PDB file of C-alpha atoms in Angstrom:
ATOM      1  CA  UNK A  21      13.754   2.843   2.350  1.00 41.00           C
ATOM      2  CA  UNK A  22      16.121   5.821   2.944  1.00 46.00           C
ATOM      3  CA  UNK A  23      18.637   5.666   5.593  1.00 50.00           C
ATOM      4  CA  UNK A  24      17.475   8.418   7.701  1.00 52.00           C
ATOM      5  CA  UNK A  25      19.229   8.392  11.723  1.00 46.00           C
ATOM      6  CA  UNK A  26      22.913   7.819  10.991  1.00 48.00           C
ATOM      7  CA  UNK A  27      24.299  11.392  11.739  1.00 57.00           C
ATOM      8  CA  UNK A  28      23.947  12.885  15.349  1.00 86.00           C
ATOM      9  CA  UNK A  29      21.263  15.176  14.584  1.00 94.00           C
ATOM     10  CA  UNK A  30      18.569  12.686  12.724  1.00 94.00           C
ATOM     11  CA  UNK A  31      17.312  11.358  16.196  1.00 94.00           C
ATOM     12  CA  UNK A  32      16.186  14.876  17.315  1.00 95.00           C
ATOM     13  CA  UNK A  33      15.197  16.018  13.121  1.00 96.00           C
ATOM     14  CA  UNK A  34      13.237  12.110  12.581  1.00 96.00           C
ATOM     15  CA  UNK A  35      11.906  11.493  15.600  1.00 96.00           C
ATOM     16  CA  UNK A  36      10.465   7.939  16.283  1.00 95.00           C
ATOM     17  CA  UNK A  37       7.020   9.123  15.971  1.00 96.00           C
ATOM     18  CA  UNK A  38       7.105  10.073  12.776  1.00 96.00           C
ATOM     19  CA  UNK A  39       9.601   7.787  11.119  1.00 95.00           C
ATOM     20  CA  UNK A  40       8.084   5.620   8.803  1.00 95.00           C
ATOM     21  CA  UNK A  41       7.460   2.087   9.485  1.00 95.00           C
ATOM     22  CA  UNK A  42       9.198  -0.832   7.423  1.00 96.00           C
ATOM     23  CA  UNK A  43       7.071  -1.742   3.953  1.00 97.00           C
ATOM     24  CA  UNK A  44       8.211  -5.426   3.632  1.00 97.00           C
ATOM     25  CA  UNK A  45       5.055  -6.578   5.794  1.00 98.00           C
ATOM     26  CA  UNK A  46       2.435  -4.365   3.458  1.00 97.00           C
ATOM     27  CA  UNK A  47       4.727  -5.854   0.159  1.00 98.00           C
ATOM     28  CA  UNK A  48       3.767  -9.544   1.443  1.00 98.00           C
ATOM     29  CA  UNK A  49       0.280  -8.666   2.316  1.00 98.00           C
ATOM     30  CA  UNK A  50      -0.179  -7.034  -1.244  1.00 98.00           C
ATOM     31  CA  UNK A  51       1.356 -10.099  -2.631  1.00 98.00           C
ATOM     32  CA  UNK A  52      -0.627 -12.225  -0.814  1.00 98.00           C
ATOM     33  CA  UNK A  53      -4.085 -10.395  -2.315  1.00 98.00           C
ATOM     34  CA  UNK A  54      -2.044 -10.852  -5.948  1.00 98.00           C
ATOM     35  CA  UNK A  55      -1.996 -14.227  -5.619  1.00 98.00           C
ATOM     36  CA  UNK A  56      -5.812 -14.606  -4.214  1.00 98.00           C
ATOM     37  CA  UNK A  57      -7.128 -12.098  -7.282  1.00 98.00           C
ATOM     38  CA  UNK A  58      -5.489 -14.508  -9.645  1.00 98.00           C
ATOM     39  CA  UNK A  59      -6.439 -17.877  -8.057  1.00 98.00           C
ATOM     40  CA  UNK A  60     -10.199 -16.158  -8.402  1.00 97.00           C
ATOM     41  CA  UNK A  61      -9.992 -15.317 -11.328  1.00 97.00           C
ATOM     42  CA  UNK A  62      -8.585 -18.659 -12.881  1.00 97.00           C
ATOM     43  CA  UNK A  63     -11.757 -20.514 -10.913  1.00 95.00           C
ATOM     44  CA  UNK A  64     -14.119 -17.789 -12.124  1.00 95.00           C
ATOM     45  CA  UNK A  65     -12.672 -18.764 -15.632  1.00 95.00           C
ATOM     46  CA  UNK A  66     -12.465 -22.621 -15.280  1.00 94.00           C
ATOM     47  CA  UNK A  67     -16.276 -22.027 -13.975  1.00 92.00           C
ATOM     48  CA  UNK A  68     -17.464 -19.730 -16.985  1.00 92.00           C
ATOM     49  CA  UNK A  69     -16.158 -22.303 -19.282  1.00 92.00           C
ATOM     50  CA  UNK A  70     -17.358 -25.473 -17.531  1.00 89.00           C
ATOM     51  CA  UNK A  71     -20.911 -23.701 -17.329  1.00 87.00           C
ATOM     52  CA  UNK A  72     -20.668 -22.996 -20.635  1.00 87.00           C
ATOM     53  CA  UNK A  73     -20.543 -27.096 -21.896  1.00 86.00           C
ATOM     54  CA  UNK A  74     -23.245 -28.094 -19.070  1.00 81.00           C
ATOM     55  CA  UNK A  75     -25.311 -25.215 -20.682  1.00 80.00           C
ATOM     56  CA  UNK A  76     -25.193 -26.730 -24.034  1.00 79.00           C
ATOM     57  CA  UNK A  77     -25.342 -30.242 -23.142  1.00 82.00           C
ATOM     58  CA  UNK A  78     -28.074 -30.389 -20.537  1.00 80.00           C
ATOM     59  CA  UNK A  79     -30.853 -28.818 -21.636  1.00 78.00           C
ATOM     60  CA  UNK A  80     -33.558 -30.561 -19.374  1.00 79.00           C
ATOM     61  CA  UNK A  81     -36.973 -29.392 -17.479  1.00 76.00           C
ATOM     62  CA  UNK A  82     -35.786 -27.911 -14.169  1.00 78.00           C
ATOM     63  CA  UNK A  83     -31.842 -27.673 -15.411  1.00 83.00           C
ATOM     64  CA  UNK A  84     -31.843 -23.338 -15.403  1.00 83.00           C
ATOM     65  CA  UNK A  85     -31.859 -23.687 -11.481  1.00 82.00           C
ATOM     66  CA  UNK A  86     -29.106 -25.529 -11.745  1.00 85.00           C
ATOM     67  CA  UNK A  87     -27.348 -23.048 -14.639  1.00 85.00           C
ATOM     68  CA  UNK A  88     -28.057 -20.010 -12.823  1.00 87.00           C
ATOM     69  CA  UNK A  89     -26.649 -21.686  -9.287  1.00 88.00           C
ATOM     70  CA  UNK A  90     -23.131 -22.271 -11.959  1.00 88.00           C
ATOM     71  CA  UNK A  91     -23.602 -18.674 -13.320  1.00 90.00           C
ATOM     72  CA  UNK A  92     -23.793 -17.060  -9.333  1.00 94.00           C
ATOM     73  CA  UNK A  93     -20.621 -19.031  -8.110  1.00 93.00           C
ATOM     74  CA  UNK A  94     -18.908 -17.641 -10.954  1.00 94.00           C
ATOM     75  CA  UNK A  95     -20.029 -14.318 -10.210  1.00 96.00           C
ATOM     76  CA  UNK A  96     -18.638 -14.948  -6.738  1.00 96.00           C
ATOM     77  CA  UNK A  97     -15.314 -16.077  -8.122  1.00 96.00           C
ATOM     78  CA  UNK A  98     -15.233 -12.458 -10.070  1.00 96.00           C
ATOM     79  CA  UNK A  99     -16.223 -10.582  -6.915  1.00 97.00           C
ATOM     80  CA  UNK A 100     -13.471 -12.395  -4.815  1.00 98.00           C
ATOM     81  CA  UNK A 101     -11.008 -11.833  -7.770  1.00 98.00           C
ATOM     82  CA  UNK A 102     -11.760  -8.400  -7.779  1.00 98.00           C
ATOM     83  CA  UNK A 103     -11.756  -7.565  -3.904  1.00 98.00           C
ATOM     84  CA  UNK A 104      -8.676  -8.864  -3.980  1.00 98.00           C
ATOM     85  CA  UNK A 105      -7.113  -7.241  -6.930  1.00 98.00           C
ATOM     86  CA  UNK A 106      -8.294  -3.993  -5.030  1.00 98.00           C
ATOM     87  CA  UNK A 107      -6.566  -4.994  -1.751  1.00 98.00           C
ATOM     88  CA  UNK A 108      -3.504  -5.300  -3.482  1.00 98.00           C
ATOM     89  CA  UNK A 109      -3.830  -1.805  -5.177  1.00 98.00           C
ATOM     90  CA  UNK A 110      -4.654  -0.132  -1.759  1.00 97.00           C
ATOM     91  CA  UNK A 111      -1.732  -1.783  -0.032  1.00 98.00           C
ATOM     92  CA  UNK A 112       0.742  -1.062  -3.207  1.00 98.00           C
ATOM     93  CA  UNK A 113      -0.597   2.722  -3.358  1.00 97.00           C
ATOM     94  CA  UNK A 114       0.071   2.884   0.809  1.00 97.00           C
ATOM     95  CA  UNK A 115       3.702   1.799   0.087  1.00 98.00           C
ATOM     96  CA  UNK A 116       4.309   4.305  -2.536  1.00 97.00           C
ATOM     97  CA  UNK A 117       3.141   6.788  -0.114  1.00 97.00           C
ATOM     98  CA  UNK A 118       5.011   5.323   2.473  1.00 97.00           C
ATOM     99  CA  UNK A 119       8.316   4.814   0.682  1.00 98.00           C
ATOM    100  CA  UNK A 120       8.061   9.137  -0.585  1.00 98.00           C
ATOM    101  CA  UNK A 121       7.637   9.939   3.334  1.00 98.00           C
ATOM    102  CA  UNK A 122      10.509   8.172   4.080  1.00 97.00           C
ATOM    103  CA  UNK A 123      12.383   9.586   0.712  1.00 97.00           C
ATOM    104  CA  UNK A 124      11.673  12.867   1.989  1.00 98.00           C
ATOM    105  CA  UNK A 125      12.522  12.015   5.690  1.00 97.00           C
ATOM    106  CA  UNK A 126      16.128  11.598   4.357  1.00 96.00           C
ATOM    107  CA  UNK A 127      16.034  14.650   2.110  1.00 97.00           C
ATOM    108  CA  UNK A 128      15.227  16.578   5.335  1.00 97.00           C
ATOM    109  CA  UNK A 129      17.896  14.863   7.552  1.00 96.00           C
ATOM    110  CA  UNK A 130      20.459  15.752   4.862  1.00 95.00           C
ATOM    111  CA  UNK A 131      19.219  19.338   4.749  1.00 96.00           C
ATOM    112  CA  UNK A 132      19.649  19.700   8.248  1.00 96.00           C
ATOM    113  CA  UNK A 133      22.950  18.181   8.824  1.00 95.00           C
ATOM    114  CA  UNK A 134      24.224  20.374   5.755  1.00 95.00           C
ATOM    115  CA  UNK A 135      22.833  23.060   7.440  1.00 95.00           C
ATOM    116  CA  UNK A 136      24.522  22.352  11.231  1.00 94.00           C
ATOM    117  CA  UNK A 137      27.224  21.446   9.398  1.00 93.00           C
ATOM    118  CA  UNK A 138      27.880  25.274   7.387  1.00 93.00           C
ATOM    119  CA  UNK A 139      26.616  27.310  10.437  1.00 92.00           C
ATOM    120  CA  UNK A 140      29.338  29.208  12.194  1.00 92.00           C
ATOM    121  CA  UNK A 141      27.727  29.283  15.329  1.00 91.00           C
ATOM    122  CA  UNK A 142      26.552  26.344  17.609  1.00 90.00           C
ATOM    123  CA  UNK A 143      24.094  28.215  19.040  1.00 93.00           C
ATOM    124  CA  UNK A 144      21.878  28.453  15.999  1.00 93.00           C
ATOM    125  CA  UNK A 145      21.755  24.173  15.762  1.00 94.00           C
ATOM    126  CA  UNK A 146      18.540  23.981  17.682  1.00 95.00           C
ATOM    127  CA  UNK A 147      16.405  26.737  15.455  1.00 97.00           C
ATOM    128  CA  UNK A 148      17.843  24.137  12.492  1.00 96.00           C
ATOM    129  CA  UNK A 149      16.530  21.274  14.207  1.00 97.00           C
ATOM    130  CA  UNK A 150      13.427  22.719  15.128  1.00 97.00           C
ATOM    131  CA  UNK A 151      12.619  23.693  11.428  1.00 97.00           C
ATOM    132  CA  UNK A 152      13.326  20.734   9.714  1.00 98.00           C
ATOM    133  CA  UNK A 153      11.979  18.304  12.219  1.00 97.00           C
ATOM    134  CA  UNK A 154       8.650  20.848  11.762  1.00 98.00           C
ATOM    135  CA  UNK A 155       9.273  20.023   8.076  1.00 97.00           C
ATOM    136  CA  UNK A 156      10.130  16.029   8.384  1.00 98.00           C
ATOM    137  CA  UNK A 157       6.004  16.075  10.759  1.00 97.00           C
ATOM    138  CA  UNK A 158       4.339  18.245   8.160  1.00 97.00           C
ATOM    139  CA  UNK A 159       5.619  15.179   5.610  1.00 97.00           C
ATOM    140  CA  UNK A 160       4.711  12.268   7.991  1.00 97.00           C
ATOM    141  CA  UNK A 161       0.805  14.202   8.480  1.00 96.00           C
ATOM    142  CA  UNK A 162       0.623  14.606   4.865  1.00 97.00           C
ATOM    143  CA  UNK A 163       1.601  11.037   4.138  1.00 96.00           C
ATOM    144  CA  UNK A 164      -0.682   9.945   7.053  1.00 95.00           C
ATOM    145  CA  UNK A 165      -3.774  11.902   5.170  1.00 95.00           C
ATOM    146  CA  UNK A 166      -3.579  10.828   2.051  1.00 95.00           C
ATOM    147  CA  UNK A 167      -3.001   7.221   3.270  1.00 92.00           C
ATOM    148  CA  UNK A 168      -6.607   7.563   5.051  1.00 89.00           C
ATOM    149  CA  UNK A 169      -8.268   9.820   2.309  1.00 80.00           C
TER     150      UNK A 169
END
């Protein structure tokens, strides 16, 4: 994430809320869906292909019950596998998002302090502050909406 609140200013232009929050806890949780999409979909597969010899090999008055019980817990190892995969995609897409807020946090910060920093007069620091801390909220609300849209 970008280093945003180092200069004097950044405090005032990134206030705290509308800075973005550290990713690292979404990164485990999408790596925690990862790994549940793929242990689904490695039973799903062991299941498919175990159904697949009982299938052949029992062939017995009363045995489809039993194949189409092996054929729905495989279609629940598939659904599981794919709510995960999903999870994962959400939480990886709300990091992107996440990590451009905060790119354009610092962006802002570095605008502003350029800014303060070429003025000749003190007095106009404030209307510089005020504008790109307007500019640093209009990036956290967008962020926020597309996050939730």
């Amino acid at each position: 994430m970008a280093d945003v609140g180092t200069t004097s200013f950044s405090h005032l232009i990134i206030t705290p809320d509308i800075k973005t929050p550290p990713t690292a806890p979404l990164a485990a949780a999408a790596a925690h869906h990862e790994a549940a999409a793929a242990l689904w979909a490695a039973r799903q597969k062991a299941r498919e292909t175990a159904n697949a010899g009982l299938e052949m090999s029992i062939q017995s008055p009363g045995s489809e019950s039993m194949h189409r019980v092996h054929r729905q817990l495989a279609q629940e190892a598939r659904l599981l596998s794919e709510a995960n995969a999903d999870a994962a995609r959400v939480i990886r897409e709300q990091i992107t998002i996440l990590n451009n807020v905060a790119a354009q946090h610092a962006n802002i910060d570095k605008s502003a302090h350029e800014q303060i920093n070429q003025t000749p007069v003190k007095a106009a620091i404030p209307q510089i502050v005020a504008t790109h801390h307007a500019s640093a909220r209009l990036a956290s609300t967008r962020g926020a909406a597309s996050i939730t849209a």
